[in-house]
mmCIF file of C-alpha atoms in Angstrom:
data_model
loop_
_atom_site.group_PDB
_atom_site.id
_atom_site.type_symbol
_atom_site.label_atom_id
_atom_site.label_comp_id
_atom_site.label_asym_id
_atom_site.label_seq_id
_atom_site.Cartn_x
_atom_site.Cartn_y
_atom_site.Cartn_z
ATOM 1 C CA UNK A 1 10.064 -40.870 -12.127
ATOM 2 C CA UNK A 2 8.449 -42.834 -14.956
ATOM 3 C CA UNK A 3 10.959 -41.506 -17.478
ATOM 4 C CA UNK A 4 13.831 -42.417 -15.148
ATOM 5 C CA UNK A 5 12.483 -45.944 -14.674
ATOM 6 C CA UNK A 6 12.287 -46.367 -18.431
ATOM 7 C CA UNK A 7 15.876 -45.099 -18.817
ATOM 8 C CA UNK A 8 17.424 -47.433 -16.255
ATOM 9 C CA UNK A 9 15.284 -50.540 -16.796
ATOM 10 C CA UNK A 10 17.526 -53.398 -17.921
ATOM 11 C CA UNK A 11 20.645 -51.217 -17.648
ATOM 12 C CA UNK A 12 23.996 -51.745 -15.963
ATOM 13 C CA UNK A 13 25.393 -48.709 -14.159
ATOM 14 C CA UNK A 14 28.900 -48.258 -12.761
ATOM 15 C CA UNK A 15 29.371 -45.827 -9.879
ATOM 16 C CA UNK A 16 32.997 -45.140 -8.977
ATOM 17 C CA UNK A 17 33.136 -43.885 -5.416
ATOM 18 C CA UNK A 18 29.744 -45.502 -4.911
ATOM 19 C CA UNK A 19 30.277 -46.195 -1.208
ATOM 20 C CA UNK A 20 30.367 -42.513 -0.245
ATOM 21 C CA UNK A 21 27.484 -40.303 0.829
ATOM 22 C CA UNK A 22 26.548 -39.128 -2.674
ATOM 23 C CA UNK A 23 27.453 -42.444 -4.281
ATOM 24 C CA UNK A 24 25.538 -44.505 -1.730
ATOM 25 C CA UNK A 25 22.442 -42.338 -2.108
ATOM 26 C CA UNK A 26 22.740 -42.605 -5.892
ATOM 27 C CA UNK A 27 23.112 -46.396 -5.738
ATOM 28 C CA UNK A 28 19.984 -46.720 -3.566
ATOM 29 C CA UNK A 29 18.070 -44.458 -5.940
ATOM 30 C CA UNK A 30 19.175 -46.448 -8.997
ATOM 31 C CA UNK A 31 18.033 -49.627 -7.269
ATOM 32 C CA UNK A 32 14.589 -48.103 -6.581
ATOM 33 C CA UNK A 33 14.349 -47.097 -10.246
ATOM 34 C CA UNK A 34 14.680 -50.740 -11.255
ATOM 35 C CA UNK A 35 18.249 -50.700 -12.580
ATOM 36 C CA UNK A 36 19.171 -54.262 -13.472
ATOM 37 C CA UNK A 37 22.726 -54.094 -12.101
ATOM 38 C CA UNK A 38 24.674 -51.461 -10.172
ATOM 39 C CA UNK A 39 28.448 -51.849 -9.821
ATOM 40 C CA UNK A 40 30.291 -49.960 -7.101
ATOM 41 C CA UNK A 41 34.046 -49.449 -7.418
ATOM 42 C CA UNK A 42 35.449 -47.904 -4.243
ATOM 43 C CA UNK A 43 38.669 -48.198 -2.238
ATOM 44 C CA UNK A 44 36.894 -47.068 0.964
ATOM 45 C CA UNK A 45 39.415 -44.254 1.484
ATOM 46 C CA UNK A 46 36.615 -41.933 2.593
ATOM 47 C CA UNK A 47 33.724 -44.375 3.001
ATOM 48 C CA UNK A 48 32.849 -47.611 4.775
ATOM 49 C CA UNK A 49 31.495 -50.990 3.787
ATOM 50 C CA UNK A 50 28.814 -50.850 6.494
ATOM 51 C CA UNK A 51 27.216 -47.994 4.573
ATOM 52 C CA UNK A 52 26.893 -49.946 1.289
ATOM 53 C CA UNK A 53 23.405 -51.312 0.493
ATOM 54 C CA UNK A 54 23.296 -55.116 0.420
ATOM 55 C CA UNK A 55 21.201 -56.212 -2.569
ATOM 56 C CA UNK A 56 21.578 -58.994 -5.141
ATOM 57 C CA UNK A 57 21.696 -56.542 -8.033
ATOM 58 C CA UNK A 58 24.378 -54.389 -6.353
ATOM 59 C CA UNK A 59 27.975 -55.539 -6.831
ATOM 60 C CA UNK A 60 30.726 -54.045 -4.701
ATOM 61 C CA UNK A 61 34.305 -54.130 -5.980
ATOM 62 C CA UNK A 62 36.860 -53.089 -3.411
ATOM 63 C CA UNK A 63 39.576 -51.349 -5.365
ATOM 64 C CA UNK A 64 41.194 -48.210 -6.683
ATOM 65 C CA UNK A 65 40.479 -46.437 -9.972
ATOM 66 C CA UNK A 66 44.228 -46.524 -10.641
ATOM 67 C CA UNK A 67 44.226 -50.338 -10.462
ATOM 68 C CA UNK A 68 43.974 -51.756 -14.008
ATOM 69 C CA UNK A 69 42.810 -55.164 -12.779
ATOM 70 C CA UNK A 70 39.938 -53.677 -10.776
ATOM 71 C CA UNK A 71 38.975 -51.376 -13.657
ATOM 72 C CA UNK A 72 38.815 -54.336 -16.042
ATOM 73 C CA UNK A 73 36.630 -56.161 -13.550
ATOM 74 C CA UNK A 74 34.332 -53.140 -13.161
ATOM 75 C CA UNK A 75 33.955 -52.673 -16.928
ATOM 76 C CA UNK A 76 33.641 -56.389 -17.693
ATOM 77 C CA UNK A 77 29.847 -56.075 -17.598
ATOM 78 C CA UNK A 78 29.987 -53.239 -20.154
ATOM 79 C CA UNK A 79 28.056 -50.619 -18.156
ATOM 80 C CA UNK A 80 25.574 -48.485 -20.035
ATOM 81 C CA UNK A 81 26.026 -45.502 -17.740
ATOM 82 C CA UNK A 82 29.067 -44.447 -15.704
ATOM 83 C CA UNK A 83 28.949 -42.037 -12.776
ATOM 84 C CA UNK A 84 32.504 -41.040 -11.910
ATOM 85 C CA UNK A 85 32.351 -39.861 -8.311
ATOM 86 C CA UNK A 86 35.638 -41.322 -7.042
ATOM 87 C CA UNK A 87 38.148 -38.650 -6.082
ATOM 88 C CA UNK A 88 40.992 -37.660 -3.813
ATOM 89 C CA UNK A 89 38.744 -35.580 -1.642
ATOM 90 C CA UNK A 90 39.046 -32.208 0.114
ATOM 91 C CA UNK A 91 41.040 -29.027 -0.373
ATOM 92 C CA UNK A 92 43.214 -29.432 2.722
ATOM 93 C CA UNK A 93 43.913 -33.069 1.817
ATOM 94 C CA UNK A 94 45.162 -31.955 -1.596
ATOM 95 C CA UNK A 95 47.399 -29.270 -0.057
ATOM 96 C CA UNK A 96 48.889 -31.901 2.257
ATOM 97 C CA UNK A 97 49.142 -34.582 -0.461
ATOM 98 C CA UNK A 98 49.373 -32.874 -3.880
ATOM 99 C CA UNK A 99 50.996 -35.766 -5.758
ATOM 100 C CA UNK A 100 48.360 -38.263 -4.667
ATOM 101 C CA UNK A 101 45.685 -35.734 -5.562
ATOM 102 C CA UNK A 102 47.079 -35.427 -9.085
ATOM 103 C CA UNK A 103 47.308 -39.191 -9.574
ATOM 104 C CA UNK A 104 43.791 -39.990 -8.359
ATOM 105 C CA UNK A 105 41.940 -37.008 -9.809
ATOM 106 C CA UNK A 106 44.030 -36.666 -12.974
ATOM 107 C CA UNK A 107 45.277 -40.107 -13.989
ATOM 108 C CA UNK A 108 42.237 -41.706 -12.379
ATOM 109 C CA UNK A 109 39.663 -39.991 -14.551
ATOM 110 C CA UNK A 110 41.776 -40.539 -17.668
ATOM 111 C CA UNK A 111 41.790 -44.295 -17.038
ATOM 112 C CA UNK A 112 38.059 -44.440 -16.346
ATOM 113 C CA UNK A 113 37.317 -42.403 -19.484
ATOM 114 C CA UNK A 114 39.473 -44.719 -21.597
ATOM 115 C CA UNK A 115 37.517 -47.769 -20.437
ATOM 116 C CA UNK A 116 34.201 -45.957 -20.874
ATOM 117 C CA UNK A 117 35.157 -45.113 -24.449
ATOM 118 C CA UNK A 118 36.307 -48.692 -25.058
ATOM 119 C CA UNK A 119 32.953 -50.216 -24.064
ATOM 120 C CA UNK A 120 30.881 -47.428 -25.643
ATOM 121 C CA UNK A 121 28.868 -46.124 -22.695
ATOM 122 C CA UNK A 122 25.587 -44.300 -23.310
ATOM 123 C CA UNK A 123 26.394 -41.588 -20.767
ATOM 124 C CA UNK A 124 29.420 -40.599 -18.675
ATOM 125 C CA UNK A 125 28.651 -38.251 -15.786
ATOM 126 C CA UNK A 126 31.562 -36.644 -13.952
ATOM 127 C CA UNK A 127 31.373 -35.213 -10.441
ATOM 128 C CA UNK A 128 33.105 -31.869 -10.845
ATOM 129 C CA UNK A 129 33.223 -29.120 -8.232
ATOM 130 C CA UNK A 130 31.795 -25.632 -7.989
ATOM 131 C CA UNK A 131 34.619 -24.633 -5.632
ATOM 132 C CA UNK A 132 37.162 -25.940 -8.144
ATOM 133 C CA UNK A 133 35.907 -24.404 -11.361
ATOM 134 C CA UNK A 134 34.986 -20.936 -10.139
ATOM 135 C CA UNK A 135 37.835 -18.758 -8.865
ATOM 136 C CA UNK A 136 38.036 -15.481 -6.994
ATOM 137 C CA UNK A 137 37.491 -13.539 -10.195
ATOM 138 C CA UNK A 138 34.251 -15.379 -11.089
ATOM 139 C CA UNK A 139 31.069 -13.403 -10.506
ATOM 140 C CA UNK A 140 28.368 -14.612 -8.137
ATOM 141 C CA UNK A 141 26.057 -16.363 -8.422
ATOM 142 C CA UNK A 142 28.417 -18.630 -10.352
ATOM 143 C CA UNK A 143 27.287 -19.312 -13.922
ATOM 144 C CA UNK A 144 28.687 -22.204 -15.917
ATOM 145 C CA UNK A 145 30.431 -20.088 -18.555
ATOM 146 C CA UNK A 146 32.396 -18.009 -16.024
ATOM 147 C CA UNK A 147 35.205 -20.401 -15.106
ATOM 148 C CA UNK A 148 38.541 -19.265 -13.701
ATOM 149 C CA UNK A 149 42.152 -20.386 -13.378
ATOM 150 C CA UNK A 150 42.717 -18.275 -10.266
ATOM 151 C CA UNK A 151 42.814 -21.328 -8.003
ATOM 152 C CA UNK A 152 44.346 -21.996 -4.585
ATOM 153 C CA UNK A 153 44.454 -25.770 -4.016
ATOM 154 C CA UNK A 154 45.546 -28.843 -5.986
ATOM 155 C CA UNK A 155 41.997 -30.196 -5.559
ATOM 156 C CA UNK A 156 40.596 -27.221 -7.453
ATOM 157 C CA UNK A 157 43.214 -27.701 -10.175
ATOM 158 C CA UNK A 158 42.610 -31.435 -10.606
ATOM 159 C CA UNK A 159 38.830 -31.064 -10.618
ATOM 160 C CA UNK A 160 39.286 -28.695 -13.537
ATOM 161 C CA UNK A 161 41.633 -31.206 -15.177
ATOM 162 C CA UNK A 162 38.797 -33.714 -14.944
ATOM 163 C CA UNK A 163 36.511 -31.427 -16.934
ATOM 164 C CA UNK A 164 39.215 -30.841 -19.523
ATOM 165 C CA UNK A 165 39.568 -34.601 -19.998
ATOM 166 C CA UNK A 166 35.825 -35.227 -20.280
ATOM 167 C CA UNK A 167 35.550 -32.433 -22.832
ATOM 168 C CA UNK A 168 38.485 -33.899 -24.766
ATOM 169 C CA UNK A 169 36.754 -37.293 -24.991
ATOM 170 C CA UNK A 170 33.539 -35.584 -26.013
ATOM 171 C CA UNK A 171 35.175 -33.445 -28.694
ATOM 172 C CA UNK A 172 37.432 -36.113 -30.206
ATOM 173 C CA UNK A 173 35.504 -39.352 -29.631
ATOM 174 C CA UNK A 174 31.956 -38.019 -29.166
ATOM 175 C CA UNK A 175 31.743 -39.721 -25.790
ATOM 176 C CA UNK A 176 28.421 -38.516 -24.310
ATOM 177 C CA UNK A 177 29.652 -36.774 -21.162
ATOM 178 C CA UNK A 178 28.037 -34.434 -18.643
ATOM 179 C CA UNK A 179 30.007 -32.415 -16.080
ATOM 180 C CA UNK A 180 28.063 -32.050 -12.829
ATOM 181 C CA UNK A 181 29.400 -29.187 -10.730
ATOM 182 C CA UNK A 182 28.549 -29.956 -7.108
ATOM 183 C CA UNK A 183 28.120 -27.311 -4.430
ATOM 184 C CA UNK A 184 28.742 -28.255 -0.758
ATOM 185 C CA UNK A 185 26.923 -31.550 -0.544
ATOM 186 C CA UNK A 186 25.557 -32.630 2.846
ATOM 187 C CA UNK A 187 23.193 -35.252 4.201
ATOM 188 C CA UNK A 188 22.964 -38.828 5.495
ATOM 189 C CA UNK A 189 25.848 -41.146 4.696
ATOM 190 C CA UNK A 190 28.845 -38.881 5.235
ATOM 191 C CA UNK A 191 31.064 -39.984 8.102
ATOM 192 C CA UNK A 192 33.100 -37.266 9.893
ATOM 193 C CA UNK A 193 36.883 -37.194 9.805
ATOM 194 C CA UNK A 194 40.058 -35.173 9.317
ATOM 195 C CA UNK A 195 39.457 -34.199 5.699
ATOM 196 C CA UNK A 196 35.664 -34.363 5.692
ATOM 197 C CA UNK A 197 33.075 -31.660 5.207
ATOM 198 C CA UNK A 198 32.011 -29.166 7.843
ATOM 199 C CA UNK A 199 28.493 -30.491 8.506
ATOM 200 C CA UNK A 200 29.352 -34.094 9.488
ATOM 201 C CA UNK A 201 32.277 -32.820 11.555
ATOM 202 C CA UNK A 202 30.081 -30.245 13.299
ATOM 203 C CA UNK A 203 27.523 -32.938 14.148
ATOM 204 C CA UNK A 204 30.229 -35.247 15.495
ATOM 205 C CA UNK A 205 31.823 -32.593 17.692
ATOM 206 C CA UNK A 206 28.482 -31.242 18.853
ATOM 207 C CA UNK A 207 27.176 -34.711 19.778
ATOM 208 C CA UNK A 208 30.379 -35.169 21.797
ATOM 209 C CA UNK A 209 29.752 -31.917 23.659
ATOM 210 C CA UNK A 210 32.601 -29.987 22.042
ATOM 211 C CA UNK A 211 32.691 -26.384 20.866
ATOM 212 C CA UNK A 212 32.338 -26.025 17.099
ATOM 213 C CA UNK A 213 35.459 -24.503 15.484
ATOM 214 C CA UNK A 214 34.891 -21.773 12.911
ATOM 215 C CA UNK A 215 37.913 -20.828 10.805
ATOM 216 C CA UNK A 216 37.089 -17.205 10.073
ATOM 217 C CA UNK A 217 34.383 -14.807 11.227
ATOM 218 C CA UNK A 218 31.384 -17.093 10.768
ATOM 219 C CA UNK A 219 29.889 -14.672 8.250
ATOM 220 C CA UNK A 220 31.310 -16.765 5.388
ATOM 221 C CA UNK A 221 28.623 -18.453 3.290
ATOM 222 C CA UNK A 222 28.328 -21.731 1.427
ATOM 223 C CA UNK A 223 25.728 -23.139 -0.958
ATOM 224 C CA UNK A 224 24.806 -26.279 1.012
ATOM 225 C CA UNK A 225 22.960 -28.776 -1.171
ATOM 226 C CA UNK A 226 21.135 -31.798 0.202
ATOM 227 C CA UNK A 227 22.453 -35.108 -1.107
ATOM 228 C CA UNK A 228 19.006 -36.237 -2.260
ATOM 229 C CA UNK A 229 18.665 -33.146 -4.449
ATOM 230 C CA UNK A 230 22.126 -33.708 -5.938
ATOM 231 C CA UNK A 231 21.249 -37.302 -6.770
ATOM 232 C CA UNK A 232 17.997 -36.180 -8.362
ATOM 233 C CA UNK A 233 20.084 -33.975 -10.643
ATOM 234 C CA UNK A 234 22.499 -36.813 -11.420
ATOM 235 C CA UNK A 235 19.641 -39.097 -12.442
ATOM 236 C CA UNK A 236 18.231 -36.406 -14.720
ATOM 237 C CA UNK A 237 21.648 -35.986 -16.365
ATOM 238 C CA UNK A 238 21.429 -39.557 -17.624
ATOM 239 C CA UNK A 239 17.992 -38.955 -19.134
ATOM 240 C CA UNK A 240 18.101 -35.607 -20.921
ATOM 241 C CA UNK A 241 19.928 -35.569 -24.246
ATOM 242 C CA UNK A 242 20.301 -31.789 -24.033
ATOM 243 C CA UNK A 243 22.702 -32.287 -21.117
ATOM 244 C CA UNK A 244 25.320 -34.102 -23.226
ATOM 245 C CA UNK A 245 28.509 -32.086 -23.609
ATOM 246 C CA UNK A 246 27.423 -29.567 -20.994
ATOM 247 C CA UNK A 247 28.659 -28.444 -17.595
ATOM 248 C CA UNK A 248 25.755 -27.956 -15.201
ATOM 249 C CA UNK A 249 25.684 -26.590 -11.662
ATOM 250 C CA UNK A 250 23.955 -28.719 -9.037
ATOM 251 C CA UNK A 251 23.444 -26.506 -6.021
ATOM 252 C CA UNK A 252 20.709 -25.159 -3.801
ATOM 253 C CA UNK A 253 21.003 -21.632 -5.153
ATOM 254 C CA UNK A 254 20.989 -20.256 -1.589
ATOM 255 C CA UNK A 255 23.652 -18.975 0.811
ATOM 256 C CA UNK A 256 23.942 -20.174 4.406
ATOM 257 C CA UNK A 257 26.245 -18.435 6.892
ATOM 258 C CA UNK A 258 28.606 -20.749 8.778
ATOM 259 C CA UNK A 259 27.703 -19.132 12.116
ATOM 260 C CA UNK A 260 24.031 -19.950 11.513
ATOM 261 C CA UNK A 261 24.935 -23.518 10.567
ATOM 262 C CA UNK A 262 26.911 -23.959 13.790
ATOM 263 C CA UNK A 263 24.140 -22.521 15.945
ATOM 264 C CA UNK A 264 21.458 -24.690 14.329
ATOM 265 C CA UNK A 265 23.495 -27.870 14.812
ATOM 266 C CA UNK A 266 24.188 -27.029 18.451
ATOM 267 C CA UNK A 267 20.473 -26.384 18.888
ATOM 268 C CA UNK A 268 19.514 -29.711 17.267
ATOM 269 C CA UNK A 269 21.917 -31.724 19.404
ATOM 270 C CA UNK A 270 21.391 -29.780 22.625
ATOM 271 C CA UNK A 271 25.067 -28.836 22.769
ATOM 272 C CA UNK A 272 25.633 -25.852 25.059
ATOM 273 C CA UNK A 273 29.423 -25.644 24.638
ATOM 274 C CA UNK A 274 29.069 -23.080 21.860
ATOM 275 C CA UNK A 275 31.562 -21.967 19.220
ATOM 276 C CA UNK A 276 35.343 -21.613 19.034
ATOM 277 C CA UNK A 277 36.848 -19.152 16.544
ATOM 278 C CA UNK A 278 40.115 -20.180 14.872
ATOM 279 C CA UNK A 279 42.497 -18.649 12.347
ATOM 280 C CA UNK A 280 41.441 -18.934 8.737
ATOM 281 C CA UNK A 281 43.295 -21.432 6.558
ATOM 282 C CA UNK A 282 45.788 -20.021 4.027
ATOM 283 C CA UNK A 283 44.073 -21.484 0.972
ATOM 284 C CA UNK A 284 40.519 -20.552 2.007
ATOM 285 C CA UNK A 285 40.086 -17.340 0.035
ATOM 286 C CA UNK A 286 36.363 -17.474 -0.761
ATOM 287 C CA UNK A 287 34.090 -15.608 1.626
ATOM 288 C CA UNK A 288 30.996 -16.625 -0.303
ATOM 289 C CA UNK A 289 29.784 -19.455 -2.529
ATOM 290 C CA UNK A 290 26.513 -19.279 -4.444
ATOM 291 C CA UNK A 291 25.459 -21.232 -7.514
ATOM 292 C CA UNK A 292 23.234 -20.165 -10.346
ATOM 293 C CA UNK A 293 21.004 -23.165 -11.108
ATOM 294 C CA UNK A 294 19.054 -21.671 -14.011
ATOM 295 C CA UNK A 295 20.789 -23.948 -16.523
ATOM 296 C CA UNK A 296 19.989 -27.049 -14.459
ATOM 297 C CA UNK A 297 16.381 -25.913 -14.276
ATOM 298 C CA UNK A 298 16.143 -25.228 -18.014
ATOM 299 C CA UNK A 299 17.860 -28.413 -19.251
ATOM 300 C CA UNK A 300 17.028 -30.931 -16.526
ATOM 301 C CA UNK A 301 13.948 -29.553 -14.820
ATOM 302 C CA UNK A 302 16.081 -29.598 -11.675
ATOM 303 C CA UNK A 303 14.577 -28.023 -8.562
ATOM 304 C CA UNK A 304 16.100 -28.469 -5.077
ATOM 305 C CA UNK A 305 13.279 -29.558 -2.781
ATOM 306 C CA UNK A 306 14.910 -29.958 0.638
ATOM 307 C CA UNK A 307 14.820 -26.913 2.907
ATOM 308 C CA UNK A 308 18.177 -26.567 4.649
ATOM 309 C CA UNK A 309 17.080 -26.978 8.257
ATOM 310 C CA UNK A 310 14.941 -29.972 7.308
ATOM 311 C CA UNK A 311 18.005 -31.482 5.637
ATOM 312 C CA UNK A 312 19.966 -30.943 8.839
ATOM 313 C CA UNK A 313 17.263 -32.804 10.754
ATOM 314 C CA UNK A 314 17.495 -35.753 8.344
ATOM 315 C CA UNK A 315 21.275 -35.756 8.743
ATOM 316 C CA UNK A 316 21.052 -35.650 12.534
ATOM 317 C CA UNK A 317 18.608 -38.566 12.523
ATOM 318 C CA UNK A 318 21.080 -40.598 10.435
ATOM 319 C CA UNK A 319 23.839 -39.772 12.937
ATOM 320 C CA UNK A 320 21.677 -40.936 15.828
ATOM 321 C CA UNK A 321 20.729 -44.187 14.084
ATOM 322 C CA UNK A 322 24.326 -44.979 13.046
ATOM 323 C CA UNK A 323 26.182 -43.458 15.997
ATOM 324 C CA UNK A 324 28.085 -46.586 17.038
ATOM 325 C CA UNK A 325 29.420 -47.200 13.516
ATOM 326 C CA UNK A 326 30.226 -43.515 13.110
ATOM 327 C CA UNK A 327 32.213 -43.407 16.361
ATOM 328 C CA UNK A 328 34.237 -46.445 15.252
ATOM 329 C CA UNK A 329 34.893 -45.032 11.780
ATOM 330 C CA UNK A 330 35.591 -41.336 12.401
ATOM 331 C CA UNK A 331 39.304 -40.535 12.166
ATOM 332 C CA UNK A 332 40.721 -37.125 13.088
#
């Protein structure tokens, strides 16, 4: 904590996508660390202004990363650190809207990298994706060197494009980048909706007394990682020089079966409607996801601290406290 406070003291940090669940948690953490100024650039396509912290040192810019005017405004303060979290989110969303996915995740990161290079940032941290980089022919647990081009959604493709662009700026311009490969983030701050993750959607349906739909057998596993642990890793990526130029997994390093997840959420909410099995989606080819976090441990000292069921309890408490706003904002 002391080292992080020293790193961010007097600094300006830009967080694209800073109104989302990960971004909002990161912004609050940066504020607690004493960051002089935090700039959020977000078009609220998958987030909401009511979830943005209101502080004098936190500036919110409503806008898109493809908008040159908004990018100039965001980089006007010459940020020292950039966290690029903004993205066209979700596999199904990318299948339904592949051109938009390419523009936001491809052209978007190129534009942000160009401005970061122009102002000479001290660190550029990119939110990559474990589901995007590792294909069906990658061995589990997924290690950073074992990437694959056997991909099944535009989102997976464009997340890999993002890493190729960050590596290009690192190799040619020596821009100090870090690629953070996220695994199945969950926690407070994520509002449910059509293209959102399974945990917020399960909570929403369960709290409304609906059966939880499982697309598959329920034996499928995911590496669910609590948002606070992810943010801890992101903060460490800005501190450790050994992280520069590297791709690093940020996961829990544990597998959770979807059937267990559904049962635990129904138990937490008191939902007795149960589970509804549905046909598996065409693009969903991965029965298991599991990260190897040895590299994160070695370079960053990263250790996930939130036990999964405790994380679910924290998430449920956030849903209860924000239920009226969530009901107004959820779109299916």
